[in-house]
Structures are given as structure tokens and as C-alpha cells.
Coordinates of C-alpha atoms and ligand atoms in Angstrom, one line a residue:
M81 CA 0.2 0.4 -0.1
K82 CA 1.6 3.8 -0.6
S83 CA 2.6 5.2 2.1
F84 CA 0.2 7.6 3.3
D85 CA 0.7 11.2 5.3
P86 CA -1.7 12.8 7.3
E87 CA -0.1 16.0 7.1
Q88 CA 0.3 16.2 4.3
A89 CA -3.3 15.4 3.8
I90 CA -4.5 17.8 6.1
T91 CA -2.6 20.8 4.6
E92 CA -3.7 20.2 0.9
A93 CA -7.2 20.1 2.4
R94 CA -7.0 23.9 4.7
R95 CA -7.8 26.0 2.0
E96 CA -10.2 28.1 3.5
F97 CA -9.9 31.6 4.6
G98 CA -12.3 34.0 6.8
E99 CA -14.4 36.7 5.9
H100 CA -12.5 39.8 5.4
G101 CA -9.4 37.3 4.0
G102 CA -8.1 36.3 7.2
V103 CA -5.2 33.5 7.1
A104 CA -7.5 31.6 9.5
P105 CA -11.4 30.2 8.5
S106 CA -14.0 32.5 10.0
I107 CA -17.1 31.9 12.8
E108 CA -19.9 31.2 11.3
R109 CA -22.5 31.4 14.2
S110 CA -26.0 31.1 12.6
S111 CA -27.9 28.0 13.9
T112 CA -30.3 29.4 10.9
F113 CA -29.7 30.5 6.7
T114 CA -31.7 32.5 4.5
V115 CA -32.3 31.3 1.3
M116 CA -33.6 32.9 -1.4
E117 CA -35.4 31.3 -4.0
P118 CA -38.5 30.2 -1.9
G119 CA -39.2 26.9 -4.5
E120 CA -35.3 25.8 -3.3
M121 CA -36.2 24.8 0.2
P122 CA -37.7 21.5 0.0
E123 CA -34.7 20.5 -2.4
I124 CA -32.7 21.4 0.4
F125 CA -34.8 19.2 2.7
A126 CA -35.3 16.3 0.4
G127 CA -31.5 16.1 0.6
K128 CA -30.6 16.7 -3.3
R129 CA -29.1 20.7 -2.3
G130 CA -26.7 20.8 0.7
P131 CA -24.0 22.5 0.6
D132 CA -21.6 19.9 -0.6
R133 CA -24.2 20.0 -3.4
G134 CA -24.0 22.9 -4.8
G135 CA -26.6 23.8 -2.6
C136 CA -26.5 26.7 0.7
Y137 CA -26.1 26.1 4.1
L138 CA -29.8 25.5 6.1
Y139 CA -29.5 25.5 9.3
S140 CA -27.4 23.8 12.2
R141 CA -27.4 21.1 13.6
H142 CA -27.7 19.7 10.3
F143 CA -24.4 21.7 8.1
N144 CA -22.6 24.4 9.9
P145 CA -20.2 25.9 8.1
T146 CA -17.5 25.8 10.5
V147 CA -18.4 23.1 11.8
D148 CA -17.8 21.8 7.9
V149 CA -14.1 22.8 7.7
L150 CA -12.9 20.5 10.3
D151 CA -15.1 18.0 9.1
R152 CA -13.5 18.1 5.5
Y153 CA -9.9 18.4 7.0
L154 CA -10.7 15.5 9.6
A155 CA -11.7 13.4 6.3
A156 CA -8.2 14.6 4.7
M157 CA -6.5 13.6 8.0
D158 CA -8.5 10.0 7.3
G159 CA -8.1 9.2 4.0
T160 CA -11.9 9.0 4.3
E161 CA -15.0 10.6 2.1
F162 CA -16.4 12.5 4.7
A163 CA -16.1 13.3 8.8
V164 CA -18.6 14.9 11.0
S165 CA -17.7 16.6 14.2
T166 CA -20.0 15.4 16.9
A167 CA -20.3 17.7 21.3
S168 CA -18.3 14.0 22.8
G169 CA -16.7 11.3 21.3
M170 CA -19.0 8.7 23.7
S171 CA -21.7 10.1 20.7
A172 CA -19.6 9.4 18.2
I173 CA -19.4 6.4 19.1
V174 CA -22.8 5.9 20.2
C175 CA -24.3 7.3 16.3
A176 CA -21.8 5.4 14.1
L177 CA -22.7 2.3 16.2
L178 CA -27.0 2.4 16.7
Q179 CA -27.0 4.2 12.3
I180 CA -25.4 0.0 11.9
C181 CA -26.8 -1.4 14.4
H182 CA -31.1 -2.5 15.4
Q183 CA -32.8 -3.6 17.6
G184 CA -31.9 -7.3 18.0
G185 CA -28.8 -6.5 15.9
H186 CA -25.0 -8.1 17.5
I187 CA -22.3 -6.6 18.0
V188 CA -18.3 -8.4 18.4
A189 CA -16.3 -6.2 20.3
S190 CA -13.1 -6.1 22.0
N191 CA -12.3 -7.0 25.5
M192 CA -10.2 -3.8 25.6
L193 CA -11.7 -0.9 25.6
Y194 CA -12.6 2.4 27.2
G195 CA -15.1 2.1 30.3
G196 CA -18.1 3.7 28.8
T197 CA -17.7 2.0 26.0
H198 CA -17.8 -1.2 28.3
A199 CA -20.8 0.4 30.0
L200 CA -22.8 0.6 26.5
F201 CA -21.9 -2.8 25.2
T202 CA -23.2 -4.6 28.4
D203 CA -25.5 -2.2 30.1
L204 CA -27.1 0.6 28.0
L205 CA -27.5 -2.0 24.3
P206 CA -28.4 -4.5 26.2
E207 CA -31.7 -2.4 27.6
M208 CA -32.0 -1.2 23.5
G209 CA -31.8 -5.2 22.3
V210 CA -28.4 -4.9 20.9
T211 CA -25.8 -7.3 22.2
A212 CA -23.1 -7.5 21.9
T213 CA -19.5 -10.7 22.8
L214 CA -16.8 -9.4 23.9
V215 CA -13.9 -11.1 22.9
A216 CA -9.0 -11.1 23.3
P217 CA -9.4 -8.0 20.1
D218 CA -5.4 -9.1 19.0
D219 CA -7.3 -12.7 18.7
V220 CA -8.4 -12.7 14.9
G221 CA -9.8 -16.3 15.3
A222 CA -11.4 -16.1 18.6
I223 CA -13.7 -12.7 17.1
A224 CA -13.6 -15.0 13.7
R225 CA -15.5 -16.9 16.0
A226 CA -17.7 -14.7 17.7
I227 CA -19.4 -14.2 14.4
R228 CA -22.9 -14.6 14.4
P229 CA -25.5 -14.5 11.3
E230 CA -27.0 -11.6 13.3
T231 CA -24.1 -9.5 13.7
K232 CA -24.2 -6.0 12.3
L233 CA -19.9 -5.5 13.0
I234 CA -16.9 -5.8 14.7
Y235 CA -15.9 -2.6 17.5
V236 CA -12.0 -2.4 18.2
E237 CA -9.5 0.5 19.5
T238 CA -6.2 0.6 17.7
V239 CA -4.5 0.9 20.3
G240 CA -6.4 -0.5 23.4
N241 CA -7.4 1.0 27.1
P242 CA -6.0 0.6 28.9
T243 CA -3.4 -2.8 28.6
L244 CA -2.6 -0.9 24.9
V245 CA -3.2 -4.5 23.5
V246 CA -2.9 -4.0 19.7
A247 CA -5.4 -4.4 16.8
D248 CA -4.3 -5.8 13.7
I249 CA -7.1 -3.8 11.3
P250 CA -5.7 -5.2 8.1
A251 CA -7.0 -9.2 9.2
L252 CA -10.0 -7.5 10.7
A253 CA -10.8 -5.6 8.0
A254 CA -10.9 -8.6 5.5
L255 CA -12.5 -10.8 8.5
A256 CA -15.0 -8.7 8.3
R257 CA -15.5 -8.0 4.3
E258 CA -15.2 -11.2 4.2
R259 CA -18.3 -12.3 6.5
G260 CA -20.6 -9.0 5.1
I261 CA -20.3 -6.8 8.2
R262 CA -18.4 -3.2 9.1
L263 CA -15.1 -2.5 10.8
V264 CA -15.9 0.3 13.2
V265 CA -12.5 1.7 15.0
D266 CA -11.6 3.8 17.5
N267 CA -8.7 5.2 17.1
T268 CA -8.5 7.9 20.0
F269 CA -5.1 6.9 20.8
T270 CA -3.5 7.0 18.6
P271 CA -4.2 9.9 15.3
M272 CA -1.7 10.7 12.6
I273 CA -0.3 7.2 13.4
I274 CA -2.3 5.0 12.4
A275 CA -5.3 5.9 9.3
P276 CA -7.2 3.2 10.3
A277 CA -9.9 3.9 7.3
R278 CA -6.4 2.9 4.5
L279 CA -5.6 0.1 5.8
G280 CA -9.9 -1.2 6.0
A281 CA -11.9 0.1 8.7
D282 CA -15.3 0.8 7.1
V283 CA -16.1 3.4 10.3
V284 CA -13.7 5.6 12.3
V285 CA -14.2 7.8 15.9
Y286 CA -12.7 9.5 18.1
S287 CA -12.5 11.1 21.0
M288 CA -11.8 14.7 20.2
T289 CA -11.3 16.0 23.6
K290 CA -8.1 14.1 23.0
Y291 CA -4.9 14.7 20.8
I292 CA -7.0 15.7 18.0
N293 CA -7.8 19.3 20.1
G294 CA -4.6 18.5 22.8
A295 CA -6.3 21.0 24.8
S296 CA -8.2 19.7 28.0
D297 CA -10.4 22.7 27.5
I298 CA -13.1 21.2 24.5
I299 CA -15.1 18.1 24.8
A300 CA -16.0 16.2 21.5
G301 CA -15.9 13.8 18.7
C302 CA -15.9 12.8 14.7
I303 CA -17.0 10.4 12.5
C304 CA -15.1 9.4 9.6
C305 CA -16.3 7.7 7.0
S306 CA -17.5 7.3 3.6
R307 CA -19.6 9.8 1.8
E308 CA -23.3 7.4 1.9
F309 CA -22.8 6.1 5.9
G310 CA -22.1 9.6 6.8
H311 CA -25.5 10.9 4.3
S312 CA -27.4 8.7 6.6
L313 CA -26.3 9.5 9.7
Y314 CA -28.1 12.5 8.5
D315 CA -30.5 12.0 6.6
L316 CA -34.0 13.2 8.0
H317 CA -36.0 9.9 9.0
T318 CA -33.4 7.5 10.3
G319 CA -30.3 9.8 10.5
R320 CA -28.6 9.1 14.5
V321 CA -26.4 12.5 13.9
M322 CA -29.4 14.9 12.4
L323 CA -31.7 13.1 15.2
L324 CA -30.3 12.7 18.5
G325 CA -28.5 15.8 17.9
P326 CA -24.5 16.0 19.2
T327 CA -23.6 19.3 16.8
L328 CA -20.3 20.3 17.5
D329 CA -20.7 24.3 18.9
P330 CA -18.8 26.7 15.8
R331 CA -17.1 28.1 18.0
A332 CA -15.1 24.1 19.1
A333 CA -15.2 23.5 15.7
F334 CA -12.9 26.7 15.7
D335 CA -10.4 25.8 18.5
V336 CA -9.9 22.4 17.3
I337 CA -10.0 23.5 13.6
Q338 CA -6.7 26.1 14.8
R339 CA -5.1 23.1 16.1
L340 CA -5.0 21.0 13.5
P341 CA -1.9 22.3 12.2
H342 CA 0.6 20.7 15.3
L343 CA -1.5 17.9 16.0
G344 CA 1.5 16.0 13.7
I345 CA 3.9 18.0 15.9
R346 CA 2.6 17.0 18.4
M347 CA 1.9 13.0 18.7
R348 CA 5.8 12.9 17.3
E349 CA 6.8 14.0 20.5
H350 CA 5.0 12.7 23.0
S351 CA 5.4 9.0 21.3
R352 CA 9.6 10.9 21.2
R353 CA 9.3 10.9 24.8
A354 CA 7.0 7.9 25.4
L355 CA 9.6 5.6 24.2
A356 CA 12.1 7.3 25.9
I357 CA 10.7 6.9 29.6
A358 CA 8.9 3.8 28.7
G359 CA 12.9 2.5 27.2
R360 CA 14.1 4.4 31.0
L361 CA 12.1 2.6 32.7
E362 CA 12.1 -1.0 31.6
T363 CA 16.2 -0.8 31.3
L364 CA 15.4 -0.3 36.1
G365 CA 13.5 -3.6 36.2
V366 CA 10.2 -1.5 36.0
P367 CA 6.9 -3.7 34.5
V368 CA 5.7 -1.2 31.6
I369 CA 3.5 -2.0 28.8
Y370 CA 4.5 0.7 26.1
P371 CA 3.9 -0.8 22.9
G372 CA 6.6 1.0 21.0
L373 CA 9.4 -1.2 23.4
A374 CA 10.1 -5.1 21.4
S375 CA 9.4 -6.7 24.6
H376 CA 4.9 -5.5 23.7
P377 CA 3.3 -8.2 22.7
G378 CA 1.5 -6.0 19.9
H379 CA 5.6 -4.2 18.5
E380 CA 5.9 -5.6 15.3
C381 CA 1.7 -5.0 14.7
F382 CA 2.2 -1.6 15.5
K383 CA 5.1 -1.0 12.6
S384 CA 3.1 -3.0 10.3
I385 CA -0.2 -0.8 10.6
A386 CA 1.5 2.5 10.8
N387 CA 2.6 5.9 9.5
R388 CA 5.5 6.7 8.6
D389 CA 7.7 8.8 11.6
Y390 CA 5.0 9.2 13.9
G391 CA 6.1 6.7 16.9
F392 CA 4.2 5.1 18.9
G393 CA 2.3 7.0 20.7
G394 CA 1.5 9.0 24.0
M395 CA 0.0 6.7 26.5
L396 CA 1.8 4.2 28.9
A397 CA 1.3 2.2 31.8
I398 CA 3.2 0.6 34.5
D399 CA 1.6 -2.6 36.6
C400 CA 2.1 -0.6 40.4
G401 CA 1.2 -4.8 42.2
T402 CA -1.3 -2.7 44.5
T403 CA -3.2 0.2 44.3
G404 CA -1.7 1.1 47.5
R405 CA 2.0 1.1 46.0
A406 CA 0.1 2.7 42.6
N407 CA -1.5 6.3 45.3
E408 CA 2.8 5.7 46.9
L409 CA 3.9 6.6 42.8
L410 CA 0.7 8.8 41.9
A411 CA 1.8 10.7 44.7
I412 CA 5.2 11.4 44.3
L413 CA 4.9 12.7 40.7
Q414 CA 2.7 14.6 41.0
N415 CA 3.1 16.2 45.1
E416 CA 6.8 15.4 45.5
E417 CA 9.0 15.8 41.5
Q418 CA 6.3 17.9 39.9
F419 CA 6.1 14.9 36.6
G420 CA 2.5 15.7 36.0
L421 CA -1.0 15.7 37.2
I422 CA -3.3 13.4 38.9
A423 CA -6.0 13.4 36.5
V424 CA -8.0 11.2 34.0
S425 CA -8.0 12.0 30.3
L426 CA -5.2 12.0 27.9
G427 CA -3.8 14.1 25.2
Y428 CA -2.3 16.9 27.5
Y429 CA 0.7 19.1 26.9
D430 CA 1.5 17.8 30.6
T431 CA 1.4 14.6 31.6
L432 CA -1.4 12.7 33.3
M433 CA -2.1 9.9 35.3
S434 CA -4.6 7.9 36.9
C435 CA -5.4 4.3 38.0
S436 CA -7.4 3.2 35.8
G437 CA -9.1 0.1 37.3
S438 CA -10.8 2.9 39.7
S439 CA -11.2 5.2 37.0
T440 CA -11.7 5.5 33.9
S441 CA -11.7 1.1 33.5
S442 CA -14.4 1.2 36.8
E443 CA -17.5 0.4 34.8
I444 CA -15.7 -2.7 33.7
P445 CA -16.1 -4.9 37.8
A446 CA -13.6 -6.2 38.8
E447 CA -13.4 -9.9 38.1
E448 CA -13.2 -9.0 34.0
Q449 CA -10.8 -6.2 35.3
R450 CA -8.9 -9.0 36.5
E451 CA -8.9 -11.1 33.3
I452 CA -7.9 -8.8 30.7
G453 CA -5.4 -7.8 32.7
I454 CA -5.7 -4.6 34.3
S455 CA -4.6 -5.6 37.9
P456 CA -5.3 -2.6 40.8
G457 CA -1.9 -1.0 40.3
L458 CA -1.5 0.0 36.9
L459 CA -1.3 2.9 36.2
R460 CA -2.1 4.8 33.0
L461 CA -0.6 7.6 31.7
S462 CA -0.4 9.8 28.8
V463 CA 2.9 11.5 28.5
G464 CA 3.4 15.4 28.0
Y465 CA 5.9 16.7 26.3
T466 CA 6.8 20.5 29.1
G467 CA 10.2 20.1 30.4
S468 CA 13.0 19.1 29.7
L469 CA 12.8 15.2 28.8
E470 CA 16.3 14.6 30.8
S471 CA 15.0 16.2 34.3
R472 CA 11.1 14.3 33.2
L473 CA 13.6 11.3 32.8
A474 CA 15.6 11.4 36.1
Q475 CA 11.6 12.8 38.1
I476 CA 10.3 9.4 37.5
E477 CA 13.2 7.2 38.0
Q478 CA 14.4 8.2 41.2
A479 CA 9.8 8.3 42.0
V480 CA 9.7 3.7 40.9
R481 CA 12.6 4.6 43.6
Q482 CA 11.5 5.9 46.0
V483 CA 8.8 3.1 45.7
G484 CA 10.2 0.3 45.3
L485 CA 9.6 -0.8 41.7
A486 CA 13.2 0.0 41.3
Ligands
PLP144 N1 -12.1 6.5 22.9 C1 -11.9 7.0 24.3 C2 -10.2 5.1 23.6 C3 -11.8 7.6 25.2 O1 -11.0 6.8 26.1 C4 -13.0 7.8 25.7 C5 -12.6 9.6 27.3 O2 -12.0 9.4 27.4 C6 -14.4 7.9 24.5 C7 -13.8 7.4 23.9 C8 -14.6 9.2 25.5 O3 -14.5 10.7 24.6 P1 -15.8 11.7 25.8 O4 -15.5 11.5 26.9 O5 -14.8 12.6 24.5 O6 -16.6 11.9 25.3

């Protein structure tokens, strides 16, 4: 496959000027738009004359000019025909899933997912008559065996939260194609680094709250997909985005637009630092999980699916064994060493640290956590890029020595 350069793709898509020729696009805040000829209204409502089909804008829950600019950049970034921004990562996930899966439908999903998505599969969707079988995302054979006649889709995170298990996207895409179902991938941990749609995924979802926005000041999500699927999300009668209504505010869209041009630089720096820290921890004998380490079971798979030069991402995990030791390490890292902040979420310029089992994976029952390798002392780090790398390495080395991990 021809190598893909998402930064170049965004650069080529960026042809937008502000209303007065500004180098930045304008923010269009109008919720509704003037239709110049009354006869055009029915055609616009029938979906025959949208802004992407030579027509005009109608109403901002449908298409908004500023959100549209962001959508075009996101589609370029992922190599898809279309993208739909939403008000959160969860709304992107729910709308994409419900567009494909109806009452009685079945999903084969990874058993290593963000806790909210896990709750969606095990608690909320079953209430609506949609069930899921959870399987290890790196076991393509087990995923194939879990597919039933009523299965509509396979759902995985490219790099599973929080144990960083790597999904073989091309193999899963081939399986989905062969069985006539779709592959939906949450690529929140690896924007730019991996482009799942280019590897055969049908739909790619993101929490833009994380790396894509990168400043921990906006909740947003997006769905990158085919034009046909995008239009189905906006259908007047059955479009899940149109009718559930998780529209992204144009002001938030504008902020994300302004941060996309340096996403590539940020991802490379997150990756560079995470690799250095993971390498140092491994040398010290600390149990560390990072896909950039040759010791990681998904290392070769990651290398085979990644775009060139972006590294292995900014997420790593340290297995401290017990909650007590993880909390001790967290307290030292934040309050003594000033290495990072104890907070959930990820993709910020400062390092964010949390104990997954009792926070972002707490929706997963304790016994299931044990089975899938989330130990009570598993500390997830979203490695930031503030401060010098040398001082960060010294800080974490001091902290792991102090708690007896090295
Ligand atoms: N997907 C992943 C991998 C996440 O980590 C999260 C949140 O932590 C989400 C989706 C949900 O995103 P949001 O909080 O923007 O709704």
C-alpha cells in the first residue's frame, strides 16, 4: 500500500480563508440560514441540495459552515470521503453504532475498551435489544468464531485502553469484508500515527477531547467514514446524528481547526518522550507496557500498520501491582517531583496519570478486569511534552526507586 502522510493531506485540504481574507477561517455562528429562492427549500429538505451538493446551508444541526471546514480536514487526515464532528467522543461512538445496528443486532467487540464504551456494550445497548460479545482484540480467530448471523459489526480500539493491546486492523477488515459486516475502530489514542480507514476499516471514531484538540479544554468527537455513511447519519428520518442531535458548537470546531496543523508535531513529541520514558523504566526493571518496546506483544503489528515517522504514541502503563503502591507513586510523581498531574483523560501537553481500574475502567467489574490484565495497580500515563526530557527521566527514575519498583 502507498504510504500515507496525514499532515500533508490536511495541508492540501486547508484552503479556507476568513470572511475578510483572514488567514484563519471565520466562525459562522448562525443556527439557521437564508434560502434566497423559496422554491429551493423542498430540495434542500429532500437532501438534494446540501452545501456539499451545490446548494446552500439550512440549519446548523445539519451542516454548519465552520463545522464543515473541520469535517473536511478530519476526512483528509484519515483518508476518508467524509467526516462528521460531534459534541463528544461518546456521541460519535453511539451514533455510528446505532446507525449500523438496530434492535436485535449483535456486535463483536474488543474486551479492552474505554470504560464508558464497555458500559455501552454491556449495560446500555442490551436495554435497547442490541447485544455484544466481548473478545480479545488481538485474537482474530476468536473474533471470527464470535460472529453470528445477526452480527452487524466488529468494534475495536486501535490501541486498547488501558493495556495498550494492538488490534490487527487489516486482518479484522479482511474478516469483516469476508463476512459482510462492518469494522468500526476507535482511533482516539493514535490519530495521525495510524489511519484505520486506509487499512480497511469502514468507520473510524475519535474522542477529539484527547489528542486531536490537545488542550484539555473541549469535549468533542468525530466519525470519519464514506460519503454514503455520512449522509445516512444526517438523514432527516433516520439519521442518528440528525435526530439524536450531538452537534458540535462552531466555536469549539474553530478551536480544533486551529490546533490541527500542529497535531503531527505534537504526536511525534508525545511518542518520542513516551518511548524514552518506557525505555528507561524497562532498563530499571519496572513492569512497563508500551507498544514501542520490542518486548510488547503488539510491537511488530503496530509497526506494520503505522504511518511513517510518528512513533508509537504517548500512552504507557506501569503495573505497580497494588492500588496502594500505585497511589504512593502517583503522589510522589505529582506532589514531590512535579512530573505530571493526577487526572483522567489523555492527550494533554502535560503528563496526566490515573489508576485505570478505579477510574476510567471502573465500569468493568473487578473479576473481568483481572481476566483482561487490568491489575489494581495499573497506572496509565498520557505522556506530555512540557519540561525537558532529561528532567522528566530523572523525576520518574527517582519516584520509582522511592516506591521500590526499581
Ligand atoms: N474513546 C476512548 C478511547 C476514550 O478514552 C474516551 C474517553 O476517555 C472516549 C472514547 C470518550 O470520549 P469523550 O469523553 O470525548 O466522550
